[in-house]
PDB file of C-alpha atoms in Angstrom:
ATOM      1  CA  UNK A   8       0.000   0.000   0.000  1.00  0.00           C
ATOM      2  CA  UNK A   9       2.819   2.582   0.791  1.00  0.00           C
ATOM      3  CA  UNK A  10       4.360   1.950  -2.675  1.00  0.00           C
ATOM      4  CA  UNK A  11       1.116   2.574  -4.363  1.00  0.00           C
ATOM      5  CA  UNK A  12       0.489   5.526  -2.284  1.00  0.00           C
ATOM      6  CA  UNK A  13       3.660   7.052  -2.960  1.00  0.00           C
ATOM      7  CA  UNK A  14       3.049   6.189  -6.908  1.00  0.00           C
ATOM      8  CA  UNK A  15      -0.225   7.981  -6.449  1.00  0.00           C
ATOM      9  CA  UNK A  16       1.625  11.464  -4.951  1.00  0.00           C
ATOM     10  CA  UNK A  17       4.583  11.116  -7.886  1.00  0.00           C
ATOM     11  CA  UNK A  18       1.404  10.640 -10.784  1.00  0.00           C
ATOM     12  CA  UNK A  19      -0.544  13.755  -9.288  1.00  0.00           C
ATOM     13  CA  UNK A  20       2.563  15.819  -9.092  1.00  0.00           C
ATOM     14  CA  UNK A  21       3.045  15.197 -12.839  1.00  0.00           C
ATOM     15  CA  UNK A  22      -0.833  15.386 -13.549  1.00  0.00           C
ATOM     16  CA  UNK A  23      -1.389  19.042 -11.628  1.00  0.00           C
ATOM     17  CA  UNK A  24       1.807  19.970 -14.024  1.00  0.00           C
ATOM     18  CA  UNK A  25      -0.261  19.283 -17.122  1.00  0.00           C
ATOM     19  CA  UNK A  26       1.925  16.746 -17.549  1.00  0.00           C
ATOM     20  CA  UNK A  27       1.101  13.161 -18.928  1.00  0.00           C
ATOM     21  CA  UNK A  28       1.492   9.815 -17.183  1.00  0.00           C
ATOM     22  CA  UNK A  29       1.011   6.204 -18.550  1.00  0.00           C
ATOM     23  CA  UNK A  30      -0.698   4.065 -15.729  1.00  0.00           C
ATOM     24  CA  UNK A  31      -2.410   0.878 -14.954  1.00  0.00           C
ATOM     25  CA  UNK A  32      -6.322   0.984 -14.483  1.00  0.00           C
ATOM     26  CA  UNK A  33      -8.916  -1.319 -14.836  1.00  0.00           C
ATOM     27  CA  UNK A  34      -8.872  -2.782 -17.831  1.00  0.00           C
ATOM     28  CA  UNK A  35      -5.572  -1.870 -20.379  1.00  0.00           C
ATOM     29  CA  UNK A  36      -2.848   0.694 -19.207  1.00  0.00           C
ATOM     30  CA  UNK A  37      -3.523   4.165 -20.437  1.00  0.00           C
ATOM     31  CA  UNK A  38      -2.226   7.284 -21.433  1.00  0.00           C
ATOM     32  CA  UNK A  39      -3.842   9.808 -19.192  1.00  0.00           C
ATOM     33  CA  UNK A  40      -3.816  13.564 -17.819  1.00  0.00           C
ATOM     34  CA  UNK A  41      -6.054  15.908 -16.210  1.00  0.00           C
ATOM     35  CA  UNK A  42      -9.394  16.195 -18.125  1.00  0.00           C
ATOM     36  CA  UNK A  43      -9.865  20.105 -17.286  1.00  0.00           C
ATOM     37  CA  UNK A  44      -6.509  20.968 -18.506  1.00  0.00           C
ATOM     38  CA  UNK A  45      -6.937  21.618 -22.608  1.00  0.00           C
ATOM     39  CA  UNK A  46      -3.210  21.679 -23.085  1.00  0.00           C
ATOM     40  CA  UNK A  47      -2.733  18.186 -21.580  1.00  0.00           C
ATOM     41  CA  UNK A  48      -5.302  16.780 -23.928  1.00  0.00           C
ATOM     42  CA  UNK A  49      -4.051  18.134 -26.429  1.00  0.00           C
ATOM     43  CA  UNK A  50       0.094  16.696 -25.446  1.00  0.00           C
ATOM     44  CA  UNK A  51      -2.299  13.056 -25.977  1.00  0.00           C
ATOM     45  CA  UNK A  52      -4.201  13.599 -28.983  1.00  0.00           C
ATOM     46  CA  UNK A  53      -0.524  14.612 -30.647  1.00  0.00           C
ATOM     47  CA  UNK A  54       1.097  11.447 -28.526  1.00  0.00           C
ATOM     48  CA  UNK A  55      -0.983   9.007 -29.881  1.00  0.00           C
ATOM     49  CA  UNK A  56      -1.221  10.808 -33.516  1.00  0.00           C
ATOM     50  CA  UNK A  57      -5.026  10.812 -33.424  1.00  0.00           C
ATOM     51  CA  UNK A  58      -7.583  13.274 -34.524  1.00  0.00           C
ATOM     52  CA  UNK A  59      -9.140  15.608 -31.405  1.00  0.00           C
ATOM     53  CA  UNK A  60     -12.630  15.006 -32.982  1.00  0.00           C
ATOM     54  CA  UNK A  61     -12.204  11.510 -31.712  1.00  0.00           C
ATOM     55  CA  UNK A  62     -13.055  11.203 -28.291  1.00  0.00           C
ATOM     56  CA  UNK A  63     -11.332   9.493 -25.431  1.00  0.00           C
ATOM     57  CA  UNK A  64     -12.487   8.318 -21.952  1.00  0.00           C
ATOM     58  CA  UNK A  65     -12.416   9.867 -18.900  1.00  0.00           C
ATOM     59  CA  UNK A  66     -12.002   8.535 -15.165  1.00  0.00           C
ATOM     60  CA  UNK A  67     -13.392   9.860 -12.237  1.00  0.00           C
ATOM     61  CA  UNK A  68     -13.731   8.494  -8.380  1.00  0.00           C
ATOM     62  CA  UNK A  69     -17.168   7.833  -7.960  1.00  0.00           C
ATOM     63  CA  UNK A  70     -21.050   9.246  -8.641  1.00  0.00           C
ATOM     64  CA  UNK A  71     -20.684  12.378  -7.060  1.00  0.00           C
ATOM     65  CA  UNK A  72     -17.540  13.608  -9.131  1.00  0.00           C
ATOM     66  CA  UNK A  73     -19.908  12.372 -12.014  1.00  0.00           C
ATOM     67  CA  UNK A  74     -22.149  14.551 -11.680  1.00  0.00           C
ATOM     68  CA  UNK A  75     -19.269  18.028 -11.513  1.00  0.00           C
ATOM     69  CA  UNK A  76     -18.692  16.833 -15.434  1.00  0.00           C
ATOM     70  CA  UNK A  77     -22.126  15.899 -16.294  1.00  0.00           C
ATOM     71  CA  UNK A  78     -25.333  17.801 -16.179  1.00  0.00           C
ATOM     72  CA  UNK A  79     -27.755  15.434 -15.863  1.00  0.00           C
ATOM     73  CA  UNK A  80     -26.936  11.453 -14.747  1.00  0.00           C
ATOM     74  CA  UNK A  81     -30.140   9.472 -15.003  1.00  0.00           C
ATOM     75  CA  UNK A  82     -31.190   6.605 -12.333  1.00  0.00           C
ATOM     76  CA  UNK A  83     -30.468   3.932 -15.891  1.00  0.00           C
ATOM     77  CA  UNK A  84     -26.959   4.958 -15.596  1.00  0.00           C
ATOM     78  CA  UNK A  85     -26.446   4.815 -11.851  1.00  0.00           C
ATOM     79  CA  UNK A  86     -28.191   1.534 -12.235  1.00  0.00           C
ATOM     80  CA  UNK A  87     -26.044   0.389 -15.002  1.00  0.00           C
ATOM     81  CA  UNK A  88     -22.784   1.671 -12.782  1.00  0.00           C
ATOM     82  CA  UNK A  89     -24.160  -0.851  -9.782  1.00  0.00           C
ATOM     83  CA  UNK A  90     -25.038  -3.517 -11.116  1.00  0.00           C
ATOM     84  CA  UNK A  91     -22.363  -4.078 -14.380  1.00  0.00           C
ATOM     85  CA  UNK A  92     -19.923  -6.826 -13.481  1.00  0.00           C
ATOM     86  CA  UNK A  93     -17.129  -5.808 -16.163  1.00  0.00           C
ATOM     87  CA  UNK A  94     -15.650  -2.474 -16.815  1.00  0.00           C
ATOM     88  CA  UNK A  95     -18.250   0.150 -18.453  1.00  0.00           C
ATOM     89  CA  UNK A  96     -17.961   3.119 -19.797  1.00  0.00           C
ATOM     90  CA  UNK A  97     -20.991   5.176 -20.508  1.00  0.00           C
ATOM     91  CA  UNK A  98     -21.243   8.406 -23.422  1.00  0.00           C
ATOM     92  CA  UNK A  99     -23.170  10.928 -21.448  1.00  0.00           C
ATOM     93  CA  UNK A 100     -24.782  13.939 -23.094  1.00  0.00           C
ATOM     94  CA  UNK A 101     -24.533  17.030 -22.072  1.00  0.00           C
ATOM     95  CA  UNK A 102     -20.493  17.219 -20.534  1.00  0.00           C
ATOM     96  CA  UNK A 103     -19.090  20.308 -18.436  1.00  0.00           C
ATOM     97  CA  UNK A 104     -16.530  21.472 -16.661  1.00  0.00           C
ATOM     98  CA  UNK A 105     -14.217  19.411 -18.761  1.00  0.00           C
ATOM     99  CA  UNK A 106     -11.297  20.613 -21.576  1.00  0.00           C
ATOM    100  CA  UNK A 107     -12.994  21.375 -24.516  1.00  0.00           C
ATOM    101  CA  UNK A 108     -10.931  19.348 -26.815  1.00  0.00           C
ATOM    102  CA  UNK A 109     -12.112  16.704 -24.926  1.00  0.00           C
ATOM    103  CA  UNK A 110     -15.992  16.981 -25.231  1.00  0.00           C
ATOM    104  CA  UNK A 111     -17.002  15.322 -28.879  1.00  0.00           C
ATOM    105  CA  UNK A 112     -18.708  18.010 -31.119  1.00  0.00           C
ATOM    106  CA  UNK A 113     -22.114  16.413 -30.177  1.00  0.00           C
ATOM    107  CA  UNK A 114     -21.159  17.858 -26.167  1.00  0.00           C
ATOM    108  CA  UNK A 115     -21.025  13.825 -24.932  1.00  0.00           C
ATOM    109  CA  UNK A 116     -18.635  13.007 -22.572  1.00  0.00           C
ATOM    110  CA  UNK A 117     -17.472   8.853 -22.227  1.00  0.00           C
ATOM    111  CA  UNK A 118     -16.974   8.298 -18.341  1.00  0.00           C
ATOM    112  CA  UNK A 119     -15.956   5.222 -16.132  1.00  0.00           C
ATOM    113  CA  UNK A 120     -16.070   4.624 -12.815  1.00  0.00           C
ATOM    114  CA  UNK A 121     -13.087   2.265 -12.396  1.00  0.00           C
ATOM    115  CA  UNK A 122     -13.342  -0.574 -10.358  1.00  0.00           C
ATOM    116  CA  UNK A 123      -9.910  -0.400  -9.238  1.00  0.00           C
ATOM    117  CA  UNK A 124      -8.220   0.990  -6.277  1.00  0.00           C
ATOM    118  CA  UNK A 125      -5.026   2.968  -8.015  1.00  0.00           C
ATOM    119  CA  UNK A 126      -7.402   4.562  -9.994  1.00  0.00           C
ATOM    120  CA  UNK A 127     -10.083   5.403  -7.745  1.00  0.00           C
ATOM    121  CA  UNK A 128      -7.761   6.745  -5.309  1.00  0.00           C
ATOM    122  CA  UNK A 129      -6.124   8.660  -8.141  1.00  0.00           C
ATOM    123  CA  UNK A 130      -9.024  10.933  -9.329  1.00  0.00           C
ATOM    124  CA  UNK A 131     -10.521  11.457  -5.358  1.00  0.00           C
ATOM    125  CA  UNK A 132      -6.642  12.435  -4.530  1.00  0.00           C
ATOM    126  CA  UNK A 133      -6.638  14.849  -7.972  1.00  0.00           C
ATOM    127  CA  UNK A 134     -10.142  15.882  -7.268  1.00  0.00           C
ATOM    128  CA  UNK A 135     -11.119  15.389 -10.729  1.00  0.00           C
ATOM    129  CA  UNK A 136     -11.258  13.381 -14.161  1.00  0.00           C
ATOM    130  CA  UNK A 137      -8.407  11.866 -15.650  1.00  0.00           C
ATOM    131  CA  UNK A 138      -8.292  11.186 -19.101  1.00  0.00           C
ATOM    132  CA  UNK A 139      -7.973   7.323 -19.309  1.00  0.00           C
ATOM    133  CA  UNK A 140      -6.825   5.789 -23.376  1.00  0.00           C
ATOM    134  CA  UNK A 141      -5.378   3.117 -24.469  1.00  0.00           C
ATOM    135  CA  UNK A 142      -1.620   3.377 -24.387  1.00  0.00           C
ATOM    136  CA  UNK A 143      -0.807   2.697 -27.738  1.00  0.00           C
ATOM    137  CA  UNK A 144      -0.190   4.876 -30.940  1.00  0.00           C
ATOM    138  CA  UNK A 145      -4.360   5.425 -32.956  1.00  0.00           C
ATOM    139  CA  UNK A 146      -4.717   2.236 -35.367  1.00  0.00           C
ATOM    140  CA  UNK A 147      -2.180   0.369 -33.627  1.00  0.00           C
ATOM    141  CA  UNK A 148      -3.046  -2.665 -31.879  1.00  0.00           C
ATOM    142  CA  UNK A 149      -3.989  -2.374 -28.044  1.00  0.00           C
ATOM    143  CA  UNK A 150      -1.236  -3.788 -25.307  1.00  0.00           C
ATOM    144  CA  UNK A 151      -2.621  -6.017 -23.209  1.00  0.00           C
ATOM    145  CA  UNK A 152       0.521  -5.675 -21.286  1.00  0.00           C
ATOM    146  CA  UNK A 153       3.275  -3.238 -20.094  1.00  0.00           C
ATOM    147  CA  UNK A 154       5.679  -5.067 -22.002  1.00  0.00           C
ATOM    148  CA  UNK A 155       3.974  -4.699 -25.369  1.00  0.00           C
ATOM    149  CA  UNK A 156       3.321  -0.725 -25.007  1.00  0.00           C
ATOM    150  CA  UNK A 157       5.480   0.774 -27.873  1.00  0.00           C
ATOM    151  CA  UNK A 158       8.793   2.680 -26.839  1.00  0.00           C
ATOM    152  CA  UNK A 159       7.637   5.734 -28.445  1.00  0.00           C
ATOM    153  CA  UNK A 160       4.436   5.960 -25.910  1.00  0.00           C
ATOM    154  CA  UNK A 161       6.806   5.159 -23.090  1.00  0.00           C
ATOM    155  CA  UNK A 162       9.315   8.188 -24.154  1.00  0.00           C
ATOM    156  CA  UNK A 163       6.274  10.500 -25.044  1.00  0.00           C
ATOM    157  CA  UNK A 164       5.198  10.605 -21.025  1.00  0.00           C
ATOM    158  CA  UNK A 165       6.141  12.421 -18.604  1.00  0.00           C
ATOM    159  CA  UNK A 166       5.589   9.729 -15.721  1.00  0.00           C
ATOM    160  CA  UNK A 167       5.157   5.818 -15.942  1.00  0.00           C
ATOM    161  CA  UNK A 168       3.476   4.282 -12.780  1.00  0.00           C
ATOM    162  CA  UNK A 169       5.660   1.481 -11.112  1.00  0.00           C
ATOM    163  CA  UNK A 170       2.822  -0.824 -10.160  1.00  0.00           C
ATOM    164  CA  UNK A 171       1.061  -3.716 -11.978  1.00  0.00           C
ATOM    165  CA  UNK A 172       3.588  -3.962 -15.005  1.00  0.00           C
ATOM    166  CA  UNK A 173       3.130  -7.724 -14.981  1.00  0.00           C
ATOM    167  CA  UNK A 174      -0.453  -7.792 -15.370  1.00  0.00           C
ATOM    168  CA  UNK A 175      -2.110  -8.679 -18.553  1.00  0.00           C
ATOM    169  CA  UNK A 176      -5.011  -7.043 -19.631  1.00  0.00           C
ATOM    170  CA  UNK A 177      -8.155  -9.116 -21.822  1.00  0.00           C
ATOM    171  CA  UNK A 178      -9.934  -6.211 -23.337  1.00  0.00           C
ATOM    172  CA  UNK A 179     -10.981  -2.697 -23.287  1.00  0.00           C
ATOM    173  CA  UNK A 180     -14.632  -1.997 -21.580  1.00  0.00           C
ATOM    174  CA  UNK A 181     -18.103  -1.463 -22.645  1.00  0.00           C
ATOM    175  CA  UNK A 182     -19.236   1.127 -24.100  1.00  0.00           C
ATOM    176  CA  UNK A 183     -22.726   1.787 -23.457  1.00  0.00           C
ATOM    177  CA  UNK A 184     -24.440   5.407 -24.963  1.00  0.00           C
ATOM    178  CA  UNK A 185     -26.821   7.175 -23.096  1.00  0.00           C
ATOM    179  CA  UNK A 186     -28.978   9.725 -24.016  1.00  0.00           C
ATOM    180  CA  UNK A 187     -31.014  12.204 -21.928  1.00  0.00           C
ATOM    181  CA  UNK A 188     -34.222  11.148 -23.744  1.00  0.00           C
ATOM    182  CA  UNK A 189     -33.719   7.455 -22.621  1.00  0.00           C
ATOM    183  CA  UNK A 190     -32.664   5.542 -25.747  1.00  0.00           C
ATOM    184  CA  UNK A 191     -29.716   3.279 -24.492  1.00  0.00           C
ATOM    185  CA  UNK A 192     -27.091   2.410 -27.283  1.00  0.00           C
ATOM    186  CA  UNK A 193     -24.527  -0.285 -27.102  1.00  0.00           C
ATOM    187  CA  UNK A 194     -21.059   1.077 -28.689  1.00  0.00           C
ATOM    188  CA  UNK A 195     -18.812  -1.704 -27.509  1.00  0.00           C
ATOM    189  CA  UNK A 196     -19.529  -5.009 -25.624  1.00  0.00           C
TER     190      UNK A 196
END
């Protein structure tokens, strides 16, 4: 616990710099930075060589930092966020408070709630979303481990976490779409 601790103090250091760190979460290790800070998304968007009108997912602690970056959560999402056994991310409409390179032209906003202590502990320690994508270069395969994330990535960061670099990842989460007028839309299983 004191290593991960200390790993959380050395990533928010970096993260309140704008600065970027790669980092193990829930599902696949991603690239991630502080989702107010328009500069930092930007430093991914050019990291990973992909367009800014294609979105990327946010993290944040829990329901109640939810609802800072979106205006309305509905009772089908917190329902979906209780009872989903695997990592979930939903598209919510209507985004704030976030960096505006990082809300997709239609205003939706993709948000998890990890499942996972680093992370959780992370964003409540931060007090805010963290920008949470794959850590690989756009149309390049995903790693499902630290060991496969390209050397370019690992040089383009500012901060790699020490913890859980022998895990191996399965897949990416769900992707469920929400809209405020109740049609629910599955993106990814």
């Amino acid at each position: 616990m004191a290593n991960q601790n200390a790993e959380i103090e050395k990533a928010i250091s970096i993260l309140k710099k704008g600065g970027l760190i790669l980092y193990p979460t829930d599902t696949v290790w991603g690239i991630g930075c502080d989702a107010t800070n328009e500069e930092a998304v930007k430093k991914i968007y050019e990291l990973k060589q992909r367009e800014d009108s294609k979105a990327l997912i946010c993290l944040v602690a829990d329901d109640r930092m939810l609802t800072k970056f979106v205006k309305k959560v509905s009772e089908v999402a917190l329902n979906i966020i209780d009872i989903s056994e695997k990592p979930t991310t939903i598209i919510y409409d209507d985004a704030q408070n976030l960096a505006p390179n990082l809300i997709a032209n239609d205003g939706t906003i993709a948000i998890r709630i990890p499942d996972d202590e680093f992370c959780y502990q992370l964003s409540r320690k931060l007090n805010t979303a963290i920008v949470s994508t794959s850590a690989n270069i756009s149309g390049q395969p995903t790693p499902k481990s630290f060991k496969e994330i390209a050397p370019e990535v690992l040089k383009g960061v500012d901060y790699v976490v020490n913890l859980h670099r022998e895990k191996t990842c399965n897949k990416p989460s769900s992707i469920i779409k929400l809209s405020n007028s109740g049609i629910v839309k599955i993106i990814r299983e």
